[in-house]
Amino acid sequence: MGRAGRRLPALAAVFYGALAALVLLGVRDVLFLYEENRCSMTYMYEYPEYLKIKLPKKTARRYPAYELYLYGEGNYAEENKNLLLTGIPVLFLPGNAGSYKQVRSLGSIALRKAEDVDFKYHFNFFSVNFNEELVALYGGSLQRQTKFVHECIKVILKLYRDREFAPTSVAIVGHSMGGLVARALLTLKNFKPGLINLLITQATPHVAPVMPLDKYLTDFYTAVNNHWILKAQDLRNLTTLSVAGGFRDYQVRSGLAFLPRLSQHDSALSVVSSAVPRAWASTDHLSIVWCKELILATIRAFFDLIDENTRQITEDPKKRMSVLHHHFVRHPAKTFEENPEDFTELTGAFMWIPVKASKWTYSVYNDSDGKYFTFPLASHRKSYSHVYCENSMLDTSSWIYGCMNSNSSTCLEATDLSWRAELLPTTKVVILKLQDYTSLSHIVIQVPPTVGNKYTLDCEFFKQDSRTVQLPVTHLFSFGLSSSKILLNSTGLLYNVQLQHFNRIYQAFKIYIESHCQSLKERKPSVYRLHVPWSHEDSIIVAKVPSFTEISAKLHIAQPQNDGRVPELNIYSSSDCQYEVILKTSVLQVLGQIIRFHAGALPVYVVSNIFLTYGGQLSTLMSTGQCSDFPLELVRTAKPYKVEPLISIVVFLQGFNWFREIWESLSLPEVDAAVLSSQDAWFPLVSLILFLFGTGIAYWSGVFFSTSLRLFSSLWLTLIRPTVLQKDNKLITPRRLCGVLSLALVSWTTCGAFAVFIIYLQYLFKVIKLHVNVRAEQNMLNGDSDCSKETSQNSSIYTVKNQSSTDSTIKATQSLSNSTTIAEAVNSLKMHVTILNLFTWIVLLNLPSLIYWLKNLRYSVRLDPDPCRSTAIILVCILEILMNSSTSEVKSSKLLKIAAKVPLPLSVAMLAFGRMHLYKR
């Protein structure tokens, strides 16, 4: 039994060490294992200047921490100092801890673009200073920020009053939480929706907060999202674009940045930066505001949105959406035109060359004569279903046409098919379904005269079935040991590999593509695109040929219900090369997906495990009179089968109307797991996995906490002489009562988190002191025991009978009394360590509001609103009692039996309602 008892902690340490290692591997995948930064930095050509806009006295007095600025550079900044503005107003809203100076990338590139058009049109970029508030962690100031932005919009529009082309609305660009504040403007009672007609958000978590740490944050989200759903018809005149950062942005996962999908709300668009044409790059949370490729796309869109008649952003919602689709979804490698001509005449002294082959390649270099290559469709319609053409010349001119009316040698009337093209990093491509173009007689490829340019044109007719291959993905529990493999042997230019059964967020794969070529001649690079049909989250990789390329395949958004489309791997290939595609499950990336989607819920699982452990300690104390160590009790008590089945049953029953009606009649909130399931962010076994992860974190946090206490006590022993252990018989004293009242007053008049932090430090100091005294007494007891043995031996040798025997008896009695006192103190210490460990997590979750209060202390001594005020008063009272209690008092308490049973239902409630609401912990 002794060996088994010693082996159990060792096995537990190994098991929980493995769990903690899995968590760390998942965290590593999220924080470090992503694509390299492919964004270019934006630079200012002149020194940036920020002109502070004077606000009305009432506004400045009501919002003393906030300011409004106008961006400028060089001569442009000098000209605008008198605020005689004639441009188009754009307001930039920074996000969590963001700076108003982040507007400089947008403002500088817009200024350069205006110079290119000789300032026929230009934009005035304004920026709000929110004092770098932590609004992603503390929601109490979000409503205040929203109201201030409303005041700023009114101030901005007044600056243009009496101008020839005075604007009536403002375009807004919001980074991170700034985008949510912009959406919240529409929830204000006195806000006129016409004041904004365009909203672009960058890495904004629209769906839910990243960390739901307080009620004000979640209530703000609920109000905004409910308004956008219920008032969707009123939002038709507002065009909204949400740009997410992709997998490089580990602060805001891209799934949170997708706007609500509503069939009646067709003026909202959500994209991931990796899918944005001419950018094709994932961005981190900060680089999205300075990524040159994205900023260029944004500014190009701004200029294409200008109405020539009003010199302002167009009021036509359809045009706004067309422009955004052009620049952020599918770019045809042509300059945007609102109404391109349906038909055109192919003029010029070009040579007309018929091509009858089904596959054609033409290389152009210093070609002095222009050519038209014509491909008759009648001879190909029976044998082929599609035609594919690509052009490596990435200019914006038209190059492919459909002939509507032709004679034997030329085309009299043609439609410009270049608008059907799509721009890729190294080429522009067109895929036409012949069945959709029955009125066309020929496809015409135009090759204009070129000097110094070298490029290649390719066309081929093909059957879609011959180029579409199905590749079933490997099962999650294959653990990367098995693989799906396919070899593409044909000599086509395009392949579509359908990834069957790839539709859930917990799936993650490594795709390896190896290209083999018949000859060693130089070839154009291959382009691999992972296309997700239900959301704009494609990723594109350019690879040399031949090469071995690795692609990570994972989703930001799960497949919606009733959507049968399948993700595809599009391979834009070289014609004389073979491609082998191998797919394997990536365990590390699966862990990364779990952490990416559910890391915010891990504190709830950790605290739940600590609650179960504390309940186990009370039960052990009641049955044996001894308090067990935290790690041992965690191993014995923290079992998922105690909490998970009940929650799963409730979630299952909530699928029935009768149960839901009973649940709602009791005014109970919906179980978080059910909400996450409806958002496609929940999957089988995830709760069990998170519980085990929470157990591993709780185990090692307990070990770390105990080790830290030992280190502090050792340092204390070397610096300060310890006091003797004393038993305190009074639980409540006037001094302690005054302390509680003082902290309650601090909580009510300043910040609740501050009061919680003070009593936490007090508790920590008391536990360290107890730890020091216990170690000192144990050392003394061991010394007395050795001395007693030595005295006993000496007395037997020298037969000193009377006095020595009496002294030995007294010492033995004192030693027994001391050992009993120390044993009682050790039990109390074990209990206090568990409580303090639990309290540490609560303090960490309350830190954001404390930091916010300290940062804004110069503006107000009292945090208002304060999410911790009432909770802090309750915690102060409870902890004052707990920190001054001992196990002897707990054992003698009549409430011990009830107290031992309370942690289990509390743990269940936390997991049921606290995963999406951490403040309910």
PDB file of N, CA, C and O in Angstrom, residues 793-849:
ATOM      1  N   GLN A 793      18.966   8.794  26.298  1.00  0.00           N
ATOM      2  CA  GLN A 793      20.120   7.916  26.200  1.00  0.00           C
ATOM      3  C   GLN A 793      21.115   8.202  27.323  1.00  0.00           C
ATOM      4  O   GLN A 793      21.646   7.292  27.965  1.00  0.00           O
ATOM      5  N   ASN A 794      21.346   9.490  27.590  1.00  0.00           N
ATOM      6  CA  ASN A 794      22.294   9.871  28.648  1.00  0.00           C
ATOM      7  C   ASN A 794      21.802   9.410  30.012  1.00  0.00           C
ATOM      8  O   ASN A 794      22.585   8.943  30.854  1.00  0.00           O
ATOM      9  N   SER A 795      20.494   9.514  30.229  1.00  0.00           N
ATOM     10  CA  SER A 795      19.954   9.125  31.543  1.00  0.00           C
ATOM     11  C   SER A 795      20.094   7.626  31.762  1.00  0.00           C
ATOM     12  O   SER A 795      20.299   7.174  32.878  1.00  0.00           O
ATOM     13  N   SER A 796      19.993   6.840  30.726  1.00  0.00           N
ATOM     14  CA  SER A 796      20.126   5.395  30.883  1.00  0.00           C
ATOM     15  C   SER A 796      21.577   5.012  31.110  1.00  0.00           C
ATOM     16  O   SER A 796      21.862   4.042  31.786  1.00  0.00           O
ATOM     17  N   ILE A 797      22.492   5.805  30.533  1.00  0.00           N
ATOM     18  CA  ILE A 797      23.909   5.476  30.694  1.00  0.00           C
ATOM     19  C   ILE A 797      24.395   5.840  32.089  1.00  0.00           C
ATOM     20  O   ILE A 797      25.057   5.068  32.768  1.00  0.00           O
ATOM     21  N   TYR A 798      24.035   7.066  32.476  1.00  0.00           N
ATOM     22  CA  TYR A 798      24.536   7.564  33.769  1.00  0.00           C
ATOM     23  C   TYR A 798      23.570   7.307  34.918  1.00  0.00           C
ATOM     24  O   TYR A 798      23.833   7.704  36.060  1.00  0.00           O
ATOM     25  N   THR A 799      22.409   6.665  34.605  1.00  0.00           N
ATOM     26  CA  THR A 799      21.394   6.327  35.623  1.00  0.00           C
ATOM     27  C   THR A 799      21.048   7.511  36.501  1.00  0.00           C
ATOM     28  O   THR A 799      21.020   7.431  37.726  1.00  0.00           O
ATOM     29  N   VAL A 800      20.848   8.621  35.874  1.00  0.00           N
ATOM     30  CA  VAL A 800      20.365   9.794  36.611  1.00  0.00           C
ATOM     31  C   VAL A 800      18.851   9.662  36.661  1.00  0.00           C
ATOM     32  O   VAL A 800      18.197   9.790  35.620  1.00  0.00           O
ATOM     33  N   LYS A 801      18.296   9.413  37.815  1.00  0.00           N
ATOM     34  CA  LYS A 801      16.925   8.929  37.878  1.00  0.00           C
ATOM     35  C   LYS A 801      15.889  10.033  38.043  1.00  0.00           C
ATOM     36  O   LYS A 801      15.045  10.230  37.175  1.00  0.00           O
ATOM     37  N   ASN A 802      15.898  10.736  39.085  1.00  0.00           N
ATOM     38  CA  ASN A 802      14.733  11.537  39.462  1.00  0.00           C
ATOM     39  C   ASN A 802      14.511  12.761  38.567  1.00  0.00           C
ATOM     40  O   ASN A 802      13.540  12.860  37.835  1.00  0.00           O
ATOM     41  N   GLN A 803      15.450  13.718  38.630  1.00  0.00           N
ATOM     42  CA  GLN A 803      15.224  15.000  37.942  1.00  0.00           C
ATOM     43  C   GLN A 803      15.192  14.828  36.430  1.00  0.00           C
ATOM     44  O   GLN A 803      14.372  15.404  35.743  1.00  0.00           O
ATOM     45  N   SER A 804      16.141  14.024  35.911  1.00  0.00           N
ATOM     46  CA  SER A 804      16.197  13.849  34.454  1.00  0.00           C
ATOM     47  C   SER A 804      14.939  13.170  33.949  1.00  0.00           C
ATOM     48  O   SER A 804      14.444  13.464  32.860  1.00  0.00           O
ATOM     49  N   SER A 805      14.408  12.239  34.721  1.00  0.00           N
ATOM     50  CA  SER A 805      13.177  11.554  34.303  1.00  0.00           C
ATOM     51  C   SER A 805      11.996  12.520  34.259  1.00  0.00           C
ATOM     52  O   SER A 805      11.176  12.497  33.353  1.00  0.00           O
ATOM     53  N   THR A 806      11.930  13.394  35.254  1.00  0.00           N
ATOM     54  CA  THR A 806      10.845  14.397  35.290  1.00  0.00           C
ATOM     55  C   THR A 806      10.953  15.348  34.110  1.00  0.00           C
ATOM     56  O   THR A 806       9.958  15.670  33.450  1.00  0.00           O
ATOM     57  N   ASP A 807      12.182  15.829  33.836  1.00  0.00           N
ATOM     58  CA  ASP A 807      12.386  16.744  32.700  1.00  0.00           C
ATOM     59  C   ASP A 807      11.995  16.077  31.382  1.00  0.00           C
ATOM     60  O   ASP A 807      11.393  16.707  30.506  1.00  0.00           O
ATOM     61  N   SER A 808      12.337  14.836  31.238  1.00  0.00           N
ATOM     62  CA  SER A 808      12.008  14.123  30.001  1.00  0.00           C
ATOM     63  C   SER A 808      10.494  14.017  29.815  1.00  0.00           C
ATOM     64  O   SER A 808       9.975  14.170  28.714  1.00  0.00           O
ATOM     65  N   THR A 809       9.782  13.765  30.931  1.00  0.00           N
ATOM     66  CA  THR A 809       8.319  13.671  30.858  1.00  0.00           C
ATOM     67  C   THR A 809       7.695  15.000  30.461  1.00  0.00           C
ATOM     68  O   THR A 809       6.778  15.070  29.635  1.00  0.00           O
ATOM     69  N   ILE A 810       8.199  16.089  31.063  1.00  0.00           N
ATOM     70  CA  ILE A 810       7.663  17.432  30.735  1.00  0.00           C
ATOM     71  C   ILE A 810       7.890  17.757  29.272  1.00  0.00           C
ATOM     72  O   ILE A 810       7.009  18.246  28.573  1.00  0.00           O
ATOM     73  N   LYS A 811       9.118  17.442  28.817  1.00  0.00           N
ATOM     74  CA  LYS A 811       9.437  17.730  27.410  1.00  0.00           C
ATOM     75  C   LYS A 811       8.564  16.893  26.470  1.00  0.00           C
ATOM     76  O   LYS A 811       8.137  17.365  25.418  1.00  0.00           O
ATOM     77  N   ALA A 812       8.324  15.648  26.833  1.00  0.00           N
ATOM     78  CA  ALA A 812       7.488  14.800  25.980  1.00  0.00           C
ATOM     79  C   ALA A 812       6.067  15.352  25.896  1.00  0.00           C
ATOM     80  O   ALA A 812       5.438  15.357  24.839  1.00  0.00           O
ATOM     81  N   THR A 813       5.569  15.825  27.078  1.00  0.00           N
ATOM     82  CA  THR A 813       4.210  16.411  27.088  1.00  0.00           C
ATOM     83  C   THR A 813       4.155  17.663  26.229  1.00  0.00           C
ATOM     84  O   THR A 813       3.221  17.857  25.451  1.00  0.00           O
ATOM     85  N   GLN A 814       5.184  18.513  26.406  1.00  0.00           N
ATOM     86  CA  GLN A 814       5.222  19.733  25.595  1.00  0.00           C
ATOM     87  C   GLN A 814       5.349  19.400  24.114  1.00  0.00           C
ATOM     88  O   GLN A 814       4.730  20.046  23.260  1.00  0.00           O
ATOM     89  N   SER A 815       6.179  18.377  23.816  1.00  0.00           N
ATOM     90  CA  SER A 815       6.362  17.988  22.417  1.00  0.00           C
ATOM     91  C   SER A 815       5.051  17.495  21.813  1.00  0.00           C
ATOM     92  O   SER A 815       4.701  17.811  20.677  1.00  0.00           O
ATOM     93  N   LEU A 816       4.275  16.707  22.588  1.00  0.00           N
ATOM     94  CA  LEU A 816       2.993  16.213  22.096  1.00  0.00           C
ATOM     95  C   LEU A 816       2.018  17.355  21.852  1.00  0.00           C
ATOM     96  O   LEU A 816       1.304  17.388  20.855  1.00  0.00           O
ATOM     97  N   SER A 817       2.016  18.327  22.786  1.00  0.00           N
ATOM     98  CA  SER A 817       1.130  19.490  22.624  1.00  0.00           C
ATOM     99  C   SER A 817       1.514  20.302  21.401  1.00  0.00           C
ATOM    100  O   SER A 817       0.657  20.743  20.631  1.00  0.00           O
ATOM    101  N   ASN A 818       2.825  20.489  21.227  1.00  0.00           N
ATOM    102  CA  ASN A 818       3.295  21.258  20.065  1.00  0.00           C
ATOM    103  C   ASN A 818       2.966  20.548  18.765  1.00  0.00           C
ATOM    104  O   ASN A 818       2.582  21.178  17.776  1.00  0.00           O
ATOM    105  N   SER A 819       3.147  19.238  18.740  1.00  0.00           N
ATOM    106  CA  SER A 819       2.873  18.496  17.508  1.00  0.00           C
ATOM    107  C   SER A 819       1.386  18.569  17.148  1.00  0.00           C
ATOM    108  O   SER A 819       1.019  18.647  15.980  1.00  0.00           O
ATOM    109  N   THR A 820       0.514  18.546  18.161  1.00  0.00           N
ATOM    110  CA  THR A 820      -0.920  18.684  17.904  1.00  0.00           C
ATOM    111  C   THR A 820      -1.237  20.058  17.335  1.00  0.00           C
ATOM    112  O   THR A 820      -2.020  20.195  16.379  1.00  0.00           O
ATOM    113  N   THR A 821      -0.626  21.086  17.919  1.00  0.00           N
ATOM    114  CA  THR A 821      -0.845  22.458  17.426  1.00  0.00           C
ATOM    115  C   THR A 821      -0.336  22.606  15.999  1.00  0.00           C
ATOM    116  O   THR A 821      -1.001  23.224  15.144  1.00  0.00           O
ATOM    117  N   ILE A 822       0.831  22.027  15.740  1.00  0.00           N
ATOM    118  CA  ILE A 822       1.411  22.130  14.392  1.00  0.00           C
ATOM    119  C   ILE A 822       0.546  21.372  13.385  1.00  0.00           C
ATOM    120  O   ILE A 822       0.309  21.846  12.267  1.00  0.00           O
ATOM    121  N   ALA A 823       0.061  20.168  13.791  1.00  0.00           N
ATOM    122  CA  ALA A 823      -0.805  19.397  12.889  1.00  0.00           C
ATOM    123  C   ALA A 823      -2.057  20.192  12.543  1.00  0.00           C
ATOM    124  O   ALA A 823      -2.521  20.207  11.393  1.00  0.00           O
ATOM    125  N   GLU A 824      -2.622  20.875  13.547  1.00  0.00           N
ATOM    126  CA  GLU A 824      -3.804  21.706  13.307  1.00  0.00           C
ATOM    127  C   GLU A 824      -3.463  22.863  12.369  1.00  0.00           C
ATOM    128  O   GLU A 824      -4.236  23.211  11.463  1.00  0.00           O
ATOM    129  N   ALA A 825      -2.276  23.458  12.563  1.00  0.00           N
ATOM    130  CA  ALA A 825      -1.853  24.568  11.708  1.00  0.00           C
ATOM    131  C   ALA A 825      -1.597  24.099  10.279  1.00  0.00           C
ATOM    132  O   ALA A 825      -1.900  24.812   9.315  1.00  0.00           O
ATOM    133  N   VAL A 826      -1.024  22.892  10.142  1.00  0.00           N
ATOM    134  CA  VAL A 826      -0.771  22.349   8.798  1.00  0.00           C
ATOM    135  C   VAL A 826      -2.091  22.125   8.068  1.00  0.00           C
ATOM    136  O   VAL A 826      -2.227  22.451   6.872  1.00  0.00           O
ATOM    137  N   ASN A 827      -3.093  21.588   8.764  1.00  0.00           N
ATOM    138  CA  ASN A 827      -4.406  21.397   8.140  1.00  0.00           C
ATOM    139  C   ASN A 827      -5.011  22.732   7.712  1.00  0.00           C
ATOM    140  O   ASN A 827      -5.587  22.855   6.625  1.00  0.00           O
ATOM    141  N   SER A 828      -4.904  23.717   8.595  1.00  0.00           N
ATOM    142  CA  SER A 828      -5.427  25.043   8.253  1.00  0.00           C
ATOM    143  C   SER A 828      -4.686  25.628   7.062  1.00  0.00           C
ATOM    144  O   SER A 828      -5.300  26.247   6.176  1.00  0.00           O
ATOM    145  N   LEU A 829      -3.387  25.414   7.017  1.00  0.00           N
ATOM    146  CA  LEU A 829      -2.588  25.936   5.902  1.00  0.00           C
ATOM    147  C   LEU A 829      -3.025  25.316   4.577  1.00  0.00           C
ATOM    148  O   LEU A 829      -3.158  26.020   3.566  1.00  0.00           O
ATOM    149  N   LYS A 830      -3.267  24.001   4.586  1.00  0.00           N
ATOM    150  CA  LYS A 830      -3.719  23.334   3.357  1.00  0.00           C
ATOM    151  C   LYS A 830      -5.048  23.908   2.870  1.00  0.00           C
ATOM    152  O   LYS A 830      -5.250  24.120   1.670  1.00  0.00           O
ATOM    153  N   MET A 831      -5.946  24.163   3.806  1.00  0.00           N
ATOM    154  CA  MET A 831      -7.242  24.720   3.438  1.00  0.00           C
ATOM    155  C   MET A 831      -7.089  26.146   2.896  1.00  0.00           C
ATOM    156  O   MET A 831      -7.689  26.509   1.879  1.00  0.00           O
ATOM    157  N   HIS A 832      -6.253  26.955   3.560  1.00  0.00           N
ATOM    158  CA  HIS A 832      -6.055  28.339   3.130  1.00  0.00           C
ATOM    159  C   HIS A 832      -5.366  28.410   1.770  1.00  0.00           C
ATOM    160  O   HIS A 832      -5.669  29.308   0.971  1.00  0.00           O
ATOM    161  N   VAL A 833      -4.454  27.496   1.496  1.00  0.00           N
ATOM    162  CA  VAL A 833      -3.775  27.485   0.202  1.00  0.00           C
ATOM    163  C   VAL A 833      -4.778  27.251  -0.926  1.00  0.00           C
ATOM    164  O   VAL A 833      -4.717  27.893  -1.989  1.00  0.00           O
ATOM    165  N   THR A 834      -5.728  26.325  -0.706  1.00  0.00           N
ATOM    166  CA  THR A 834      -6.750  26.067  -1.726  1.00  0.00           C
ATOM    167  C   THR A 834      -7.629  27.293  -1.943  1.00  0.00           C
ATOM    168  O   THR A 834      -7.912  27.688  -3.082  1.00  0.00           O
ATOM    169  N   ILE A 835      -8.071  27.906  -0.844  1.00  0.00           N
ATOM    170  CA  ILE A 835      -8.922  29.099  -0.963  1.00  0.00           C
ATOM    171  C   ILE A 835      -8.172  30.228  -1.663  1.00  0.00           C
ATOM    172  O   ILE A 835      -8.713  30.919  -2.540  1.00  0.00           O
ATOM    173  N   LEU A 836      -6.911  30.399  -1.295  1.00  0.00           N
ATOM    174  CA  LEU A 836      -6.114  31.476  -1.894  1.00  0.00           C
ATOM    175  C   LEU A 836      -5.849  31.195  -3.370  1.00  0.00           C
ATOM    176  O   LEU A 836      -5.820  32.120  -4.194  1.00  0.00           O
ATOM    177  N   ASN A 837      -5.647  29.936  -3.724  1.00  0.00           N
ATOM    178  CA  ASN A 837      -5.479  29.555  -5.130  1.00  0.00           C
ATOM    179  C   ASN A 837      -6.731  29.908  -5.932  1.00  0.00           C
ATOM    180  O   ASN A 837      -6.657  30.466  -7.038  1.00  0.00           O
ATOM    181  N   LEU A 838      -7.900  29.589  -5.373  1.00  0.00           N
ATOM    182  CA  LEU A 838      -9.167  29.947  -6.010  1.00  0.00           C
ATOM    183  C   LEU A 838      -9.303  31.459  -6.124  1.00  0.00           C
ATOM    184  O   LEU A 838      -9.689  31.993  -7.181  1.00  0.00           O
ATOM    185  N   PHE A 839      -8.966  32.155  -5.066  1.00  0.00           N
ATOM    186  CA  PHE A 839      -9.101  33.607  -5.039  1.00  0.00           C
ATOM    187  C   PHE A 839      -8.141  34.288  -6.019  1.00  0.00           C
ATOM    188  O   PHE A 839      -8.444  35.359  -6.557  1.00  0.00           O
ATOM    189  N   THR A 840      -7.000  33.646  -6.275  1.00  0.00           N
ATOM    190  CA  THR A 840      -6.036  34.212  -7.227  1.00  0.00           C
ATOM    191  C   THR A 840      -6.645  34.332  -8.622  1.00  0.00           C
ATOM    192  O   THR A 840      -6.478  35.343  -9.310  1.00  0.00           O
ATOM    193  N   TRP A 841      -7.378  33.295  -9.035  1.00  0.00           N
ATOM    194  CA  TRP A 841      -8.015  33.336 -10.355  1.00  0.00           C
ATOM    195  C   TRP A 841      -9.092  34.414 -10.415  1.00  0.00           C
ATOM    196  O   TRP A 841      -9.269  35.095 -11.435  1.00  0.00           O
ATOM    197  N   ILE A 842      -9.832  34.588  -9.310  1.00  0.00           N
ATOM    198  CA  ILE A 842     -10.856  35.628  -9.275  1.00  0.00           C
ATOM    199  C   ILE A 842     -10.223  37.012  -9.381  1.00  0.00           C
ATOM    200  O   ILE A 842     -10.724  37.885 -10.102  1.00  0.00           O
ATOM    201  N   VAL A 843      -9.107  37.216  -8.700  1.00  0.00           N
ATOM    202  CA  VAL A 843      -8.407  38.498  -8.775  1.00  0.00           C
ATOM    203  C   VAL A 843      -7.900  38.756 -10.190  1.00  0.00           C
ATOM    204  O   VAL A 843      -8.004  39.879 -10.713  1.00  0.00           O
ATOM    205  N   LEU A 844      -7.349  37.724 -10.834  1.00  0.00           N
ATOM    206  CA  LEU A 844      -6.842  37.892 -12.203  1.00  0.00           C
ATOM    207  C   LEU A 844      -7.958  38.302 -13.165  1.00  0.00           C
ATOM    208  O   LEU A 844      -7.745  39.135 -14.055  1.00  0.00           O
ATOM    209  N   LEU A 845      -9.144  37.723 -12.987  1.00  0.00           N
ATOM    210  CA  LEU A 845     -10.255  38.055 -13.866  1.00  0.00           C
ATOM    211  C   LEU A 845     -10.831  39.441 -13.576  1.00  0.00           C
ATOM    212  O   LEU A 845     -11.549  40.001 -14.404  1.00  0.00           O
ATOM    213  N   ASN A 846     -10.517  39.992 -12.404  1.00  0.00           N
ATOM    214  CA  ASN A 846     -10.975  41.341 -12.057  1.00  0.00           C
ATOM    215  C   ASN A 846      -9.933  42.420 -12.332  1.00  0.00           C
ATOM    216  O   ASN A 846     -10.244  43.606 -12.203  1.00  0.00           O
ATOM    217  N   LEU A 847      -8.735  42.013 -12.716  1.00  0.00           N
ATOM    218  CA  LEU A 847      -7.659  42.978 -12.923  1.00  0.00           C
ATOM    219  C   LEU A 847      -7.961  44.027 -14.000  1.00  0.00           C
ATOM    220  O   LEU A 847      -7.563  45.192 -13.839  1.00  0.00           O
ATOM    221  N   PRO A 848      -8.608  43.679 -15.127  1.00  0.00           N
ATOM    222  CA  PRO A 848      -8.836  44.702 -16.156  1.00  0.00           C
ATOM    223  C   PRO A 848      -9.545  45.949 -15.652  1.00  0.00           C
ATOM    224  O   PRO A 848      -9.157  47.070 -15.982  1.00  0.00           O
ATOM    225  N   SER A 849     -10.598  45.769 -14.824  1.00  0.00           N
ATOM    226  CA  SER A 849     -11.298  46.955 -14.321  1.00  0.00           C
ATOM    227  C   SER A 849     -10.422  47.732 -13.346  1.00  0.00           C
ATOM    228  O   SER A 849     -10.497  48.965 -13.277  1.00  0.00           O
TER     229      SER A 849
END
